[in-house]
Amino acid sequence: CRVLVIDRDARGAKQIKNKFAALTDVVVADVVDERAMASAFNQVDAALGGVDVLINNAGISIRHRFLDLSPAEWSQVLAVNLTGVFNVAQQAAK
């Protein structure tokens, strides 16, 4: 079994790789960035030869009261939780 993790946080990715030495690799990329996802999946293809199973679990939440949530914060939640999931799934399916 070969597993690769994509994380937007380089430091977090390094910590994951150190904790789980059996990982094939980690790739740093932001799911919201379509070009970054295309590049990340080029790295996935090089490391794994493609994707057999995808666990697409990127997501964020902003911990404010609803009435205190700004439109920009809401847009970021939608970007990561919807557009990011779309970007990852689309790249994995190619």
N, CA, C and O atoms as a CHARMM CRD file, in Angstrom:
* protein
*
  376
    1    1 CYS  N      0.85000  -1.17200   0.00000 PROA 1      0.00000
    2    1 CYS  CA     0.00000   0.00000   0.00000 PROA 1      0.00000
    3    1 CYS  C      0.89700   1.23700   0.00000 PROA 1      0.00000
    4    1 CYS  O      1.80600   1.35700   0.82100 PROA 1      0.00000
    5    2 ARG  N      0.63500   2.14100  -0.91700 PROA 2      0.00000
    6    2 ARG  CA     1.39500   3.38600  -0.98200 PROA 2      0.00000
    7    2 ARG  C      0.43600   4.54300  -0.75900 PROA 2      0.00000
    8    2 ARG  O     -0.63000   4.61500  -1.36900 PROA 2      0.00000
    9    3 VAL  N      0.83600   5.44600   0.12600 PROA 3      0.00000
   10    3 VAL  CA    -0.02100   6.57400   0.50600 PROA 3      0.00000
   11    3 VAL  C      0.76600   7.86500   0.33800 PROA 3      0.00000
   12    3 VAL  O      1.94100   7.94900   0.69300 PROA 3      0.00000
   13    4 LEU  N      0.09600   8.86000  -0.20700 PROA 4      0.00000
   14    4 LEU  CA     0.68000  10.18200  -0.37500 PROA 4      0.00000
   15    4 LEU  C     -0.29900  11.19700   0.19100 PROA 4      0.00000
   16    4 LEU  O     -1.50700  11.07800  -0.01200 PROA 4      0.00000
   17    5 VAL  N      0.21700  12.19600   0.90100 PROA 5      0.00000
   18    5 VAL  CA    -0.61100  13.23000   1.52300 PROA 5      0.00000
   19    5 VAL  C     -0.30800  14.56800   0.86200 PROA 5      0.00000
   20    5 VAL  O      0.85100  14.90600   0.62100 PROA 5      0.00000
   21    6 ILE  N     -1.36400  15.32500   0.57200 PROA 6      0.00000
   22    6 ILE  CA    -1.22200  16.70000   0.09300 PROA 6      0.00000
   23    6 ILE  C     -1.66500  17.61600   1.22300 PROA 6      0.00000
   24    6 ILE  O     -2.75100  17.44800   1.77600 PROA 6      0.00000
   25    7 ASP  N     -0.82100  18.58600   1.56400 PROA 7      0.00000
   26    7 ASP  CA    -1.11900  19.52500   2.65500 PROA 7      0.00000
   27    7 ASP  C     -0.69800  20.91700   2.21000 PROA 7      0.00000
   28    7 ASP  O      0.32400  21.07000   1.54100 PROA 7      0.00000
   29    8 ARG  N     -1.47200  21.92900   2.57500 PROA 8      0.00000
   30    8 ARG  CA    -1.11000  23.29900   2.17300 PROA 8      0.00000
   31    8 ARG  C     -0.02400  23.89200   3.06100 PROA 8      0.00000
   32    8 ARG  O      0.57900  24.90600   2.71200 PROA 8      0.00000
   33    9 ASP  N      0.22600  23.27600   4.18900 PROA 9      0.00000
   34    9 ASP  CA     1.17500  23.77700   5.17900 PROA 9      0.00000
   35    9 ASP  C      2.45500  22.94400   5.12900 PROA 9      0.00000
   36    9 ASP  O      2.44800  21.77500   5.51300 PROA 9      0.00000
   37   10 ALA  N      3.54900  23.53700   4.66000 PROA 10     0.00000
   38   10 ALA  CA     4.80900  22.80300   4.51500 PROA 10     0.00000
   39   10 ALA  C      5.28400  22.22800   5.84400 PROA 10     0.00000
   40   10 ALA  O      5.76900  21.09800   5.89900 PROA 10     0.00000
   41   11 ARG  N      5.14500  22.99700   6.90000 PROA 11     0.00000
   42   11 ARG  CA     5.57200  22.51600   8.22400 PROA 11     0.00000
   43   11 ARG  C      4.71700  21.33100   8.66500 PROA 11     0.00000
   44   11 ARG  O      5.23500  20.33800   9.17500 PROA 11     0.00000
   45   12 GLY  N      3.41600  21.44200   8.46700 PROA 12     0.00000
   46   12 GLY  CA     2.51800  20.34400   8.81300 PROA 12     0.00000
   47   12 GLY  C      2.80200  19.10100   7.98400 PROA 12     0.00000
   48   12 GLY  O      2.75400  17.98200   8.49500 PROA 12     0.00000
   49   13 ALA  N      3.09800  19.29900   6.70200 PROA 13     0.00000
   50   13 ALA  CA     3.41600  18.16800   5.83200 PROA 13     0.00000
   51   13 ALA  C      4.67000  17.44800   6.31800 PROA 13     0.00000
   52   13 ALA  O      4.73200  16.21900   6.32100 PROA 13     0.00000
   53   14 LYS  N      5.66000  18.22700   6.72500 PROA 14     0.00000
   54   14 LYS  CA     6.89800  17.62400   7.23700 PROA 14     0.00000
   55   14 LYS  C      6.62000  16.83700   8.51500 PROA 14     0.00000
   56   14 LYS  O      7.16100  15.74600   8.69900 PROA 14     0.00000
   57   15 GLN  N      5.78700  17.37600   9.39400 PROA 15     0.00000
   58   15 GLN  CA     5.43500  16.67200  10.63100 PROA 15     0.00000
   59   15 GLN  C      4.71400  15.36300  10.32900 PROA 15     0.00000
   60   15 GLN  O      4.97400  14.34500  10.96900 PROA 15     0.00000
   61   16 ILE  N      3.81100  15.39100   9.35600 PROA 16     0.00000
   62   16 ILE  CA     3.09900  14.17100   8.96800 PROA 16     0.00000
   63   16 ILE  C      4.08400  13.13800   8.43400 PROA 16     0.00000
   64   16 ILE  O      4.02000  11.96600   8.80500 PROA 16     0.00000
   65   17 LYS  N      4.98800  13.56500   7.56900 PROA 17     0.00000
   66   17 LYS  CA     5.98000  12.64700   6.99700 PROA 17     0.00000
   67   17 LYS  C      6.86100  12.05500   8.08700 PROA 17     0.00000
   68   17 LYS  O      7.17900  10.86700   8.04100 PROA 17     0.00000
   69   18 ASN  N      7.26300  12.86100   9.06800 PROA 18     0.00000
   70   18 ASN  CA     8.09300  12.36300  10.16500 PROA 18     0.00000
   71   18 ASN  C      7.32800  11.39100  11.05600 PROA 18     0.00000
   72   18 ASN  O      7.90200  10.41900  11.54800 PROA 18     0.00000
   73   19 LYS  N      6.05500  11.64200  11.26400 PROA 19     0.00000
   74   19 LYS  CA     5.24400  10.78800  12.13500 PROA 19     0.00000
   75   19 LYS  C      4.90000   9.46200  11.46600 PROA 19     0.00000
   76   19 LYS  O      4.83600   8.42600  12.12800 PROA 19     0.00000
   77   20 PHE  N      4.68100   9.49600  10.16900 PROA 20     0.00000
   78   20 PHE  CA     4.27400   8.29700   9.43600 PROA 20     0.00000
   79   20 PHE  C      5.31900   8.00100   8.36000 PROA 20     0.00000
   80   20 PHE  O      5.13200   8.32800   7.18800 PROA 20     0.00000
   81   21 ALA  N      6.39300   7.39200   8.76800 PROA 21     0.00000
   82   21 ALA  CA     7.52100   7.15100   7.87100 PROA 21     0.00000
   83   21 ALA  C      7.15100   6.26300   6.68600 PROA 21     0.00000
   84   21 ALA  O      7.84600   6.27600   5.67100 PROA 21     0.00000
   85   22 ALA  N      6.07600   5.49800   6.79500 PROA 22     0.00000
   86   22 ALA  CA     5.66800   4.61500   5.70600 PROA 22     0.00000
   87   22 ALA  C      5.02100   5.36600   4.54200 PROA 22     0.00000
   88   22 ALA  O      4.79100   4.78300   3.48200 PROA 22     0.00000
   89   23 LEU  N      4.72600   6.64800   4.73100 PROA 23     0.00000
   90   23 LEU  CA     4.14600   7.42500   3.63700 PROA 23     0.00000
   91   23 LEU  C      5.09000   7.43100   2.44700 PROA 23     0.00000
   92   23 LEU  O      6.30600   7.54000   2.60800 PROA 23     0.00000
   93   24 THR  N      4.53300   7.31600   1.27000 PROA 24     0.00000
   94   24 THR  CA     5.34600   7.40000   0.06800 PROA 24     0.00000
   95   24 THR  C      5.93800   8.79300  -0.07700 PROA 24     0.00000
   96   24 THR  O      7.11800   8.95000  -0.39400 PROA 24     0.00000
   97   25 ASP  N      5.10300   9.80700   0.15900 PROA 25     0.00000
   98   25 ASP  CA     5.57800  11.18600   0.03800 PROA 25     0.00000
   99   25 ASP  C      4.51400  12.13000   0.56600 PROA 25     0.00000
  100   25 ASP  O      3.37800  11.73000   0.82100 PROA 25     0.00000
  101   26 VAL  N      4.89700  13.38700   0.72700 PROA 26     0.00000
  102   26 VAL  CA     3.95100  14.47100   0.99900 PROA 26     0.00000
  103   26 VAL  C      4.19800  15.54500  -0.05300 PROA 26     0.00000
  104   26 VAL  O      5.33200  15.77000  -0.47700 PROA 26     0.00000
  105   27 VAL  N      3.12600  16.19700  -0.46300 PROA 27     0.00000
  106   27 VAL  CA     3.19600  17.26600  -1.45100 PROA 27     0.00000
  107   27 VAL  C      2.54800  18.49100  -0.83200 PROA 27     0.00000
  108   27 VAL  O      1.47900  18.39600  -0.23000 PROA 27     0.00000
  109   28 VAL  N      3.19000  19.63500  -0.97600 PROA 28     0.00000
  110   28 VAL  CA     2.64800  20.88100  -0.43200 PROA 28     0.00000
  111   28 VAL  C      1.90800  21.62000  -1.54500 PROA 28     0.00000
  112   28 VAL  O      2.49200  21.97800  -2.56800 PROA 28     0.00000
  113   29 ALA  N      0.60700  21.84100  -1.32300 PROA 29     0.00000
  114   29 ALA  CA    -0.22000  22.56700  -2.29400 PROA 29     0.00000
  115   29 ALA  C     -1.52400  22.97300  -1.62400 PROA 29     0.00000
  116   29 ALA  O     -1.99200  22.31500  -0.69500 PROA 29     0.00000
  117   30 ASP  N     -2.09800  24.05800  -2.10700 PROA 30     0.00000
  118   30 ASP  CA    -3.36500  24.57600  -1.59100 PROA 30     0.00000
  119   30 ASP  C     -4.49600  24.10100  -2.49700 PROA 30     0.00000
  120   30 ASP  O     -4.47300  24.35500  -3.70100 PROA 30     0.00000
  121   31 VAL  N     -5.48000  23.41600  -1.93100 PROA 31     0.00000
  122   31 VAL  CA    -6.57500  22.84900  -2.72200 PROA 31     0.00000
  123   31 VAL  C     -7.37800  23.90300  -3.47200 PROA 31     0.00000
  124   31 VAL  O     -8.02000  23.58600  -4.47300 PROA 31     0.00000
  125   32 VAL  N     -7.35700  25.13600  -3.01300 PROA 32     0.00000
  126   32 VAL  CA    -8.11300  26.21200  -3.66200 PROA 32     0.00000
  127   32 VAL  C     -7.45700  26.63600  -4.97900 PROA 32     0.00000
  128   32 VAL  O     -8.13000  27.14800  -5.87400 PROA 32     0.00000
  129   33 ASP  N     -6.17200  26.42800  -5.09400 PROA 33     0.00000
  130   33 ASP  CA    -5.39500  26.86500  -6.25500 PROA 33     0.00000
  131   33 ASP  C     -5.39200  25.76800  -7.32600 PROA 33     0.00000
  132   33 ASP  O     -4.72500  24.74400  -7.17800 PROA 33     0.00000
  133   34 GLU  N     -6.13700  25.99700  -8.38900 PROA 34     0.00000
  134   34 GLU  CA    -6.28300  24.99600  -9.45200 PROA 34     0.00000
  135   34 GLU  C     -4.93700  24.59800 -10.06200 PROA 34     0.00000
  136   34 GLU  O     -4.69100  23.41700 -10.30500 PROA 34     0.00000
  137   35 ARG  N     -4.07900  25.56800 -10.30600 PROA 35     0.00000
  138   35 ARG  CA    -2.75700  25.26400 -10.87600 PROA 35     0.00000
  139   35 ARG  C     -1.89700  24.46800  -9.90300 PROA 35     0.00000
  140   35 ARG  O     -1.18100  23.55000 -10.30200 PROA 35     0.00000
  141   36 ALA  N     -1.97300  24.82500  -8.62600 PROA 36     0.00000
  142   36 ALA  CA    -1.21500  24.08500  -7.61300 PROA 36     0.00000
  143   36 ALA  C     -1.67800  22.63700  -7.54600 PROA 36     0.00000
  144   36 ALA  O     -0.86700  21.72900  -7.36600 PROA 36     0.00000
  145   37 MET  N     -2.98500  22.42200  -7.69000 PROA 37     0.00000
  146   37 MET  CA    -3.50300  21.04700  -7.67500 PROA 37     0.00000
  147   37 MET  C     -3.04400  20.27100  -8.90100 PROA 37     0.00000
  148   37 MET  O     -2.71400  19.09000  -8.79800 PROA 37     0.00000
  149   38 ALA  N     -3.02100  20.92000 -10.05700 PROA 38     0.00000
  150   38 ALA  CA    -2.52700  20.24600 -11.26100 PROA 38     0.00000
  151   38 ALA  C     -1.07000  19.83200 -11.07100 PROA 38     0.00000
  152   38 ALA  O     -0.68900  18.71300 -11.41200 PROA 38     0.00000
  153   39 SER  N     -0.26300  20.73400 -10.52800 PROA 39     0.00000
  154   39 SER  CA     1.13900  20.43100 -10.25800 PROA 39     0.00000
  155   39 SER  C      1.27600  19.32800  -9.21100 PROA 39     0.00000
  156   39 SER  O      2.09700  18.42200  -9.35700 PROA 39     0.00000
  157   40 ALA  N      0.46800  19.41000  -8.15900 PROA 40     0.00000
  158   40 ALA  CA     0.51100  18.39200  -7.10300 PROA 40     0.00000
  159   40 ALA  C      0.19100  17.01600  -7.66900 PROA 40     0.00000
  160   40 ALA  O      0.84600  16.03300  -7.32300 PROA 40     0.00000
  161   41 PHE  N     -0.80600  16.94100  -8.53100 PROA 41     0.00000
  162   41 PHE  CA    -1.17600  15.63700  -9.08000 PROA 41     0.00000
  163   41 PHE  C     -0.18500  15.14800 -10.12600 PROA 41     0.00000
  164   41 PHE  O     -0.12000  13.94700 -10.38600 PROA 41     0.00000
  165   42 ASN  N      0.58300  16.03700 -10.72800 PROA 42     0.00000
  166   42 ASN  CA     1.71700  15.58400 -11.54000 PROA 42     0.00000
  167   42 ASN  C      2.72400  14.87800 -10.64700 PROA 42     0.00000
  168   42 ASN  O      3.29100  13.85500 -11.03200 PROA 42     0.00000
  169   43 GLN  N      2.95000  15.42600  -9.44700 PROA 43     0.00000
  170   43 GLN  CA     3.85400  14.78700  -8.48500 PROA 43     0.00000
  171   43 GLN  C      3.27100  13.46800  -7.98700 PROA 43     0.00000
  172   43 GLN  O      3.99800  12.48900  -7.81400 PROA 43     0.00000
  173   44 VAL  N      1.96300  13.44200  -7.75900 PROA 44     0.00000
  174   44 VAL  CA     1.29900  12.20000  -7.34300 PROA 44     0.00000
  175   44 VAL  C      1.49200  11.13300  -8.41600 PROA 44     0.00000
  176   44 VAL  O      1.85600   9.99800  -8.10700 PROA 44     0.00000
  177   45 ASP  N      1.25100  11.49200  -9.66500 PROA 45     0.00000
  178   45 ASP  CA     1.40900  10.53200 -10.75600 PROA 45     0.00000
  179   45 ASP  C      2.84000  10.02100 -10.84600 PROA 45     0.00000
  180   45 ASP  O      3.06400   8.83400 -11.08300 PROA 45     0.00000
  181   46 ALA  N      3.81500  10.91900 -10.65700 PROA 46     0.00000
  182   46 ALA  CA     5.21900  10.50600 -10.70500 PROA 46     0.00000
  183   46 ALA  C      5.55900   9.55800  -9.55700 PROA 46     0.00000
  184   46 ALA  O      6.30700   8.59700  -9.74000 PROA 46     0.00000
  185   47 ALA  N      5.01000   9.83100  -8.37800 PROA 47     0.00000
  186   47 ALA  CA     5.33400   9.01600  -7.19800 PROA 47     0.00000
  187   47 ALA  C      4.55900   7.70600  -7.15500 PROA 47     0.00000
  188   47 ALA  O      5.09500   6.67700  -6.74000 PROA 47     0.00000
  189   48 LEU  N      3.29600   7.74200  -7.58400 PROA 48     0.00000
  190   48 LEU  CA     2.41900   6.57800  -7.41200 PROA 48     0.00000
  191   48 LEU  C      1.96300   5.94100  -8.71700 PROA 48     0.00000
  192   48 LEU  O      1.44600   4.82400  -8.71800 PROA 48     0.00000
  193   49 GLY  N      2.15200   6.64100  -9.81500 PROA 49     0.00000
  194   49 GLY  CA     1.64900   6.11800 -11.07700 PROA 49     0.00000
  195   49 GLY  C      0.15000   6.29300 -11.24000 PROA 49     0.00000
  196   49 GLY  O     -0.46800   5.61100 -12.05800 PROA 49     0.00000
  197   50 GLY  N     -0.44000   7.19500 -10.47600 PROA 50     0.00000
  198   50 GLY  CA    -1.87900   7.44900 -10.55300 PROA 50     0.00000
  199   50 GLY  C     -2.53900   7.28400  -9.19900 PROA 50     0.00000
  200   50 GLY  O     -1.88400   6.98000  -8.20200 PROA 50     0.00000
  201   51 VAL  N     -3.84100   7.49000  -9.18100 PROA 51     0.00000
  202   51 VAL  CA    -4.62300   7.42600  -7.94000 PROA 51     0.00000
  203   51 VAL  C     -5.60500   6.26400  -8.03400 PROA 51     0.00000
  204   51 VAL  O     -6.38600   6.18000  -8.98200 PROA 51     0.00000
  205   52 ASP  N     -5.56400   5.37700  -7.05900 PROA 52     0.00000
  206   52 ASP  CA    -6.54400   4.28800  -6.97500 PROA 52     0.00000
  207   52 ASP  C     -7.68200   4.64600  -6.03100 PROA 52     0.00000
  208   52 ASP  O     -8.84200   4.33300  -6.30200 PROA 52     0.00000
  209   53 VAL  N     -7.35000   5.30300  -4.92200 PROA 53     0.00000
  210   53 VAL  CA    -8.33900   5.69800  -3.91800 PROA 53     0.00000
  211   53 VAL  C     -8.02600   7.13000  -3.49800 PROA 53     0.00000
  212   53 VAL  O     -6.86800   7.47700  -3.26700 PROA 53     0.00000
  213   54 LEU  N     -9.06100   7.95400  -3.40000 PROA 54     0.00000
  214   54 LEU  CA    -8.89300   9.34100  -2.97300 PROA 54     0.00000
  215   54 LEU  C     -9.69600   9.57500  -1.70300 PROA 54     0.00000
  216   54 LEU  O    -10.89200   9.28700  -1.65400 PROA 54     0.00000
  217   55 ILE  N     -9.04100  10.09200  -0.68800 PROA 55     0.00000
  218   55 ILE  CA    -9.73400  10.56500   0.51300 PROA 55     0.00000
  219   55 ILE  C     -9.60100  12.07900   0.47600 PROA 55     0.00000
  220   55 ILE  O     -8.55100  12.63500   0.79800 PROA 55     0.00000
  221   56 ASN  N    -10.66700  12.72200   0.08500 PROA 56     0.00000
  222   56 ASN  CA   -10.68300  14.15700  -0.19000 PROA 56     0.00000
  223   56 ASN  C    -11.29200  14.85500   1.01900 PROA 56     0.00000
  224   56 ASN  O    -12.49500  15.11900   1.04500 PROA 56     0.00000
  225   57 ASN  N    -10.46800  15.15400   2.02000 PROA 57     0.00000
  226   57 ASN  CA   -11.02300  15.64200   3.28400 PROA 57     0.00000
  227   57 ASN  C    -10.52100  17.02000   3.71200 PROA 57     0.00000
  228   57 ASN  O    -10.53600  17.34000   4.90100 PROA 57     0.00000
  229   58 ALA  N    -10.08200  17.83200   2.76600 PROA 58     0.00000
  230   58 ALA  CA    -9.70700  19.20100   3.12300 PROA 58     0.00000
  231   58 ALA  C    -10.96000  19.96900   3.52200 PROA 58     0.00000
  232   58 ALA  O    -12.00800  19.82900   2.89200 PROA 58     0.00000
  233   59 GLY  N    -10.85100  20.76100   4.54400 PROA 59     0.00000
  234   59 GLY  CA   -11.99100  21.57200   4.96000 PROA 59     0.00000
  235   59 GLY  C    -11.60900  22.49100   6.10300 PROA 59     0.00000
  236   59 GLY  O    -10.69500  22.20600   6.87800 PROA 59     0.00000
  237   60 ILE  N    -12.32500  23.59500   6.19300 PROA 60     0.00000
  238   60 ILE  CA   -12.10000  24.54500   7.27800 PROA 60     0.00000
  239   60 ILE  C    -13.43900  24.98500   7.84500 PROA 60     0.00000
  240   60 ILE  O    -14.48500  24.83300   7.21400 PROA 60     0.00000
  241   61 SER  N    -13.38100  25.52200   9.02500 PROA 61     0.00000
  242   61 SER  CA   -14.53800  26.21800   9.59900 PROA 61     0.00000
  243   61 SER  C    -13.99300  27.41700  10.36100 PROA 61     0.00000
  244   61 SER  O    -12.86800  27.39200  10.86200 PROA 61     0.00000
  245   62 ILE  N    -14.78400  28.43900  10.43900 PROA 62     0.00000
  246   62 ILE  CA   -14.38500  29.64800  11.15600 PROA 62     0.00000
  247   62 ILE  C    -15.22600  29.70800  12.41700 PROA 62     0.00000
  248   62 ILE  O    -16.45500  29.66500  12.35700 PROA 62     0.00000
  249   63 ARG  N    -14.58100  29.80400  13.52400 PROA 63     0.00000
  250   63 ARG  CA   -15.25600  29.72400  14.82500 PROA 63     0.00000
  251   63 ARG  C    -15.68400  31.09700  15.31800 PROA 63     0.00000
  252   63 ARG  O    -15.09400  31.65200  16.24400 PROA 63     0.00000
  253   64 HSD  N    -16.70500  31.62700  14.69300 PROA 64     0.00000
  254   64 HSD  CA   -17.32100  32.88200  15.12400 PROA 64     0.00000
  255   64 HSD  C    -18.81700  32.64500  15.26200 PROA 64     0.00000
  256   64 HSD  O    -19.37400  31.68400  14.73100 PROA 64     0.00000
  257   65 ARG  N    -19.42600  33.53100  15.97300 PROA 65     0.00000
  258   65 ARG  CA   -20.88600  33.54700  15.92100 PROA 65     0.00000
  259   65 ARG  C    -21.28100  33.88500  14.48800 PROA 65     0.00000
  260   65 ARG  O    -20.58800  34.64200  13.80800 PROA 65     0.00000
  261   66 PHE  N    -22.37900  33.33000  14.04000 PROA 66     0.00000
  262   66 PHE  CA   -22.85000  33.53300  12.67300 PROA 66     0.00000
  263   66 PHE  C    -22.91700  35.01100  12.30000 PROA 66     0.00000
  264   66 PHE  O    -22.48800  35.38800  11.20900 PROA 66     0.00000
  265   67 LEU  N    -23.44200  35.84300  13.17700 PROA 67     0.00000
  266   67 LEU  CA   -23.59900  37.26500  12.86700 PROA 67     0.00000
  267   67 LEU  C    -22.27200  38.01500  12.82200 PROA 67     0.00000
  268   67 LEU  O    -22.21000  39.13200  12.31000 PROA 67     0.00000
  269   68 ASP  N    -21.21200  37.41200  13.35200 PROA 68     0.00000
  270   68 ASP  CA   -19.89300  38.03800  13.33300 PROA 68     0.00000
  271   68 ASP  C    -19.03100  37.57100  12.15900 PROA 68     0.00000
  272   68 ASP  O    -17.93000  38.08500  11.95700 PROA 68     0.00000
  273   69 LEU  N    -19.51200  36.62200  11.40100 PROA 69     0.00000
  274   69 LEU  CA   -18.76000  36.07700  10.27500 PROA 69     0.00000
  275   69 LEU  C    -18.77900  37.06700   9.11300 PROA 69     0.00000
  276   69 LEU  O    -19.84400  37.50500   8.67800 PROA 69     0.00000
  277   70 SER  N    -17.60600  37.41400   8.61700 PROA 70     0.00000
  278   70 SER  CA   -17.53100  38.37900   7.51100 PROA 70     0.00000
  279   70 SER  C    -17.76100  37.66500   6.17400 PROA 70     0.00000
  280   70 SER  O    -17.57000  36.45400   6.07000 PROA 70     0.00000
  281   71 PRO  N    -18.16900  38.41800   5.16400 PROA 71     0.00000
  282   71 PRO  CA   -18.31000  37.82500   3.83500 PROA 71     0.00000
  283   71 PRO  C    -16.99600  37.21600   3.32200 PROA 71     0.00000
  284   71 PRO  O    -17.01800  36.18100   2.65500 PROA 71     0.00000
  285   72 ALA  N    -15.87400  37.83900   3.62000 PROA 72     0.00000
  286   72 ALA  CA   -14.58100  37.29800   3.18700 PROA 72     0.00000
  287   72 ALA  C    -14.29400  35.95300   3.85300 PROA 72     0.00000
  288   72 ALA  O    -13.79300  35.03100   3.20900 PROA 72     0.00000
  289   73 GLU  N    -14.61300  35.84500   5.13800 PROA 73     0.00000
  290   73 GLU  CA   -14.41500  34.57200   5.83900 PROA 73     0.00000
  291   73 GLU  C    -15.32000  33.49700   5.24700 PROA 73     0.00000
  292   73 GLU  O    -14.89000  32.36200   5.04200 PROA 73     0.00000
  293   74 TRP  N    -16.56800  33.85100   4.97300 PROA 74     0.00000
  294   74 TRP  CA   -17.49900  32.89000   4.38300 PROA 74     0.00000
  295   74 TRP  C    -17.00700  32.44600   3.00200 PROA 74     0.00000
  296   74 TRP  O    -17.09600  31.26700   2.65900 PROA 74     0.00000
  297   75 SER  N    -16.49400  33.38000   2.21900 PROA 75     0.00000
  298   75 SER  CA   -15.95700  33.04400   0.90200 PROA 75     0.00000
  299   75 SER  C    -14.78900  32.07200   1.01200 PROA 75     0.00000
  300   75 SER  O    -14.64900  31.17100   0.18500 PROA 75     0.00000
  301   76 GLN  N    -13.94800  32.25200   2.03100 PROA 76     0.00000
  302   76 GLN  CA   -12.81900  31.33700   2.22800 PROA 76     0.00000
  303   76 GLN  C    -13.30400  29.93800   2.58600 PROA 76     0.00000
  304   76 GLN  O    -12.76100  28.95100   2.08800 PROA 76     0.00000
  305   77 VAL  N    -14.31500  29.84000   3.43900 PROA 77     0.00000
  306   77 VAL  CA   -14.88900  28.53400   3.78900 PROA 77     0.00000
  307   77 VAL  C    -15.40600  27.84200   2.52500 PROA 77     0.00000
  308   77 VAL  O    -15.12500  26.66500   2.30200 PROA 77     0.00000
  309   78 LEU  N    -16.15300  28.56600   1.70600 PROA 78     0.00000
  310   78 LEU  CA   -16.68400  27.98800   0.46900 PROA 78     0.00000
  311   78 LEU  C    -15.56600  27.59200  -0.48800 PROA 78     0.00000
  312   78 LEU  O    -15.63500  26.54600  -1.13400 PROA 78     0.00000
  313   79 ALA  N    -14.54200  28.42700  -0.57800 PROA 79     0.00000
  314   79 ALA  CA   -13.43200  28.13100  -1.48000 PROA 79     0.00000
  315   79 ALA  C    -12.75000  26.82300  -1.10900 PROA 79     0.00000
  316   79 ALA  O    -12.49700  25.98600  -1.97600 PROA 79     0.00000
  317   80 VAL  N    -12.45200  26.64200   0.16400 PROA 80     0.00000
  318   80 VAL  CA   -11.76900  25.41800   0.59400 PROA 80     0.00000
  319   80 VAL  C    -12.71900  24.22900   0.56200 PROA 80     0.00000
  320   80 VAL  O    -12.38700  23.18300   0.00400 PROA 80     0.00000
  321   81 ASN  N    -13.89300  24.38200   1.15300 PROA 81     0.00000
  322   81 ASN  CA   -14.78600  23.24000   1.35700 PROA 81     0.00000
  323   81 ASN  C    -15.52400  22.79800   0.10000 PROA 81     0.00000
  324   81 ASN  O    -15.92300  21.63800   0.00300 PROA 81     0.00000
  325   82 LEU  N    -15.71200  23.68300  -0.85000 PROA 82     0.00000
  326   82 LEU  CA   -16.41100  23.31300  -2.08600 PROA 82     0.00000
  327   82 LEU  C    -15.47000  23.32500  -3.28900 PROA 82     0.00000
  328   82 LEU  O    -15.28800  22.30000  -3.94600 PROA 82     0.00000
  329   83 THR  N    -14.88000  24.47000  -3.57700 PROA 83     0.00000
  330   83 THR  CA   -13.99900  24.56000  -4.73800 PROA 83     0.00000
  331   83 THR  C    -12.77900  23.66300  -4.57000 PROA 83     0.00000
  332   83 THR  O    -12.35700  23.00200  -5.51900 PROA 83     0.00000
  333   84 GLY  N    -12.21300  23.63900  -3.37200 PROA 84     0.00000
  334   84 GLY  CA   -11.05200  22.78800  -3.12500 PROA 84     0.00000
  335   84 GLY  C    -11.35700  21.32200  -3.33200 PROA 84     0.00000
  336   84 GLY  O    -10.56900  20.60300  -3.94500 PROA 84     0.00000
  337   85 VAL  N    -12.48600  20.87300  -2.82900 PROA 85     0.00000
  338   85 VAL  CA   -12.89200  19.47400  -3.01000 PROA 85     0.00000
  339   85 VAL  C    -13.06500  19.17500  -4.50100 PROA 85     0.00000
  340   85 VAL  O    -12.64000  18.12600  -4.98300 PROA 85     0.00000
  341   86 PHE  N    -13.68800  20.09800  -5.21900 PROA 86     0.00000
  342   86 PHE  CA   -13.85000  19.95100  -6.66900 PROA 86     0.00000
  343   86 PHE  C    -12.49400  19.85600  -7.36000 PROA 86     0.00000
  344   86 PHE  O    -12.27600  18.95800  -8.17300 PROA 86     0.00000
  345   87 ASN  N    -11.57800  20.77600  -7.04200 PROA 87     0.00000
  346   87 ASN  CA   -10.25300  20.78100  -7.68100 PROA 87     0.00000
  347   87 ASN  C     -9.52000  19.46600  -7.47200 PROA 87     0.00000
  348   87 ASN  O     -8.94100  18.91700  -8.41000 PROA 87     0.00000
  349   88 VAL  N     -9.54400  18.96300  -6.25100 PROA 88     0.00000
  350   88 VAL  CA    -8.84900  17.71000  -5.94200 PROA 88     0.00000
  351   88 VAL  C     -9.49800  16.54300  -6.68000 PROA 88     0.00000
  352   88 VAL  O     -8.80200  15.74100  -7.30200 PROA 88     0.00000
  353   89 ALA  N    -10.81600  16.44200  -6.61600 PROA 89     0.00000
  354   89 ALA  CA   -11.51400  15.33100  -7.27300 PROA 89     0.00000
  355   89 ALA  C    -11.28500  15.35300  -8.78200 PROA 89     0.00000
  356   89 ALA  O    -11.07400  14.30900  -9.39900 PROA 89     0.00000
  357   90 GLN  N    -11.32900  16.53300  -9.36600 PROA 90     0.00000
  358   90 GLN  CA   -11.14100  16.64000 -10.81100 PROA 90     0.00000
  359   90 GLN  C     -9.73300  16.20100 -11.21100 PROA 90     0.00000
  360   90 GLN  O     -9.56300  15.47100 -12.18800 PROA 90     0.00000
  361   91 GLN  N     -8.73300  16.64100 -10.46200 PROA 91     0.00000
  362   91 GLN  CA    -7.35900  16.24700 -10.78500 PROA 91     0.00000
  363   91 GLN  C     -7.14600  14.75000 -10.57900 PROA 91     0.00000
  364   91 GLN  O     -6.46200  14.10500 -11.37300 PROA 91     0.00000
  365   92 ALA  N     -7.72200  14.20300  -9.53100 PROA 92     0.00000
  366   92 ALA  CA    -7.57100  12.76800  -9.26700 PROA 92     0.00000
  367   92 ALA  C     -8.21700  11.93100 -10.36100 PROA 92     0.00000
  368   92 ALA  O     -7.74500  10.83600 -10.66800 PROA 92     0.00000
  369   93 ALA  N     -9.29100  12.43900 -10.94900 PROA 93     0.00000
  370   93 ALA  CA   -10.02000  11.69100 -11.97300 PROA 93     0.00000
  371   93 ALA  C     -9.32700  11.71700 -13.33800 PROA 93     0.00000
  372   93 ALA  O     -9.64400  10.90400 -14.20700 PROA 93     0.00000
  373   94 LYS  N     -8.39400  12.63400 -13.53000 PROA 94     0.00000
  374   94 LYS  CA    -7.73200  12.74900 -14.84500 PROA 94     0.00000
  375   94 LYS  C     -6.80300  11.57800 -15.10600 PROA 94     0.00000
  376   94 LYS  O     -6.16900  11.51600 -16.16000 PROA 94     0.00000
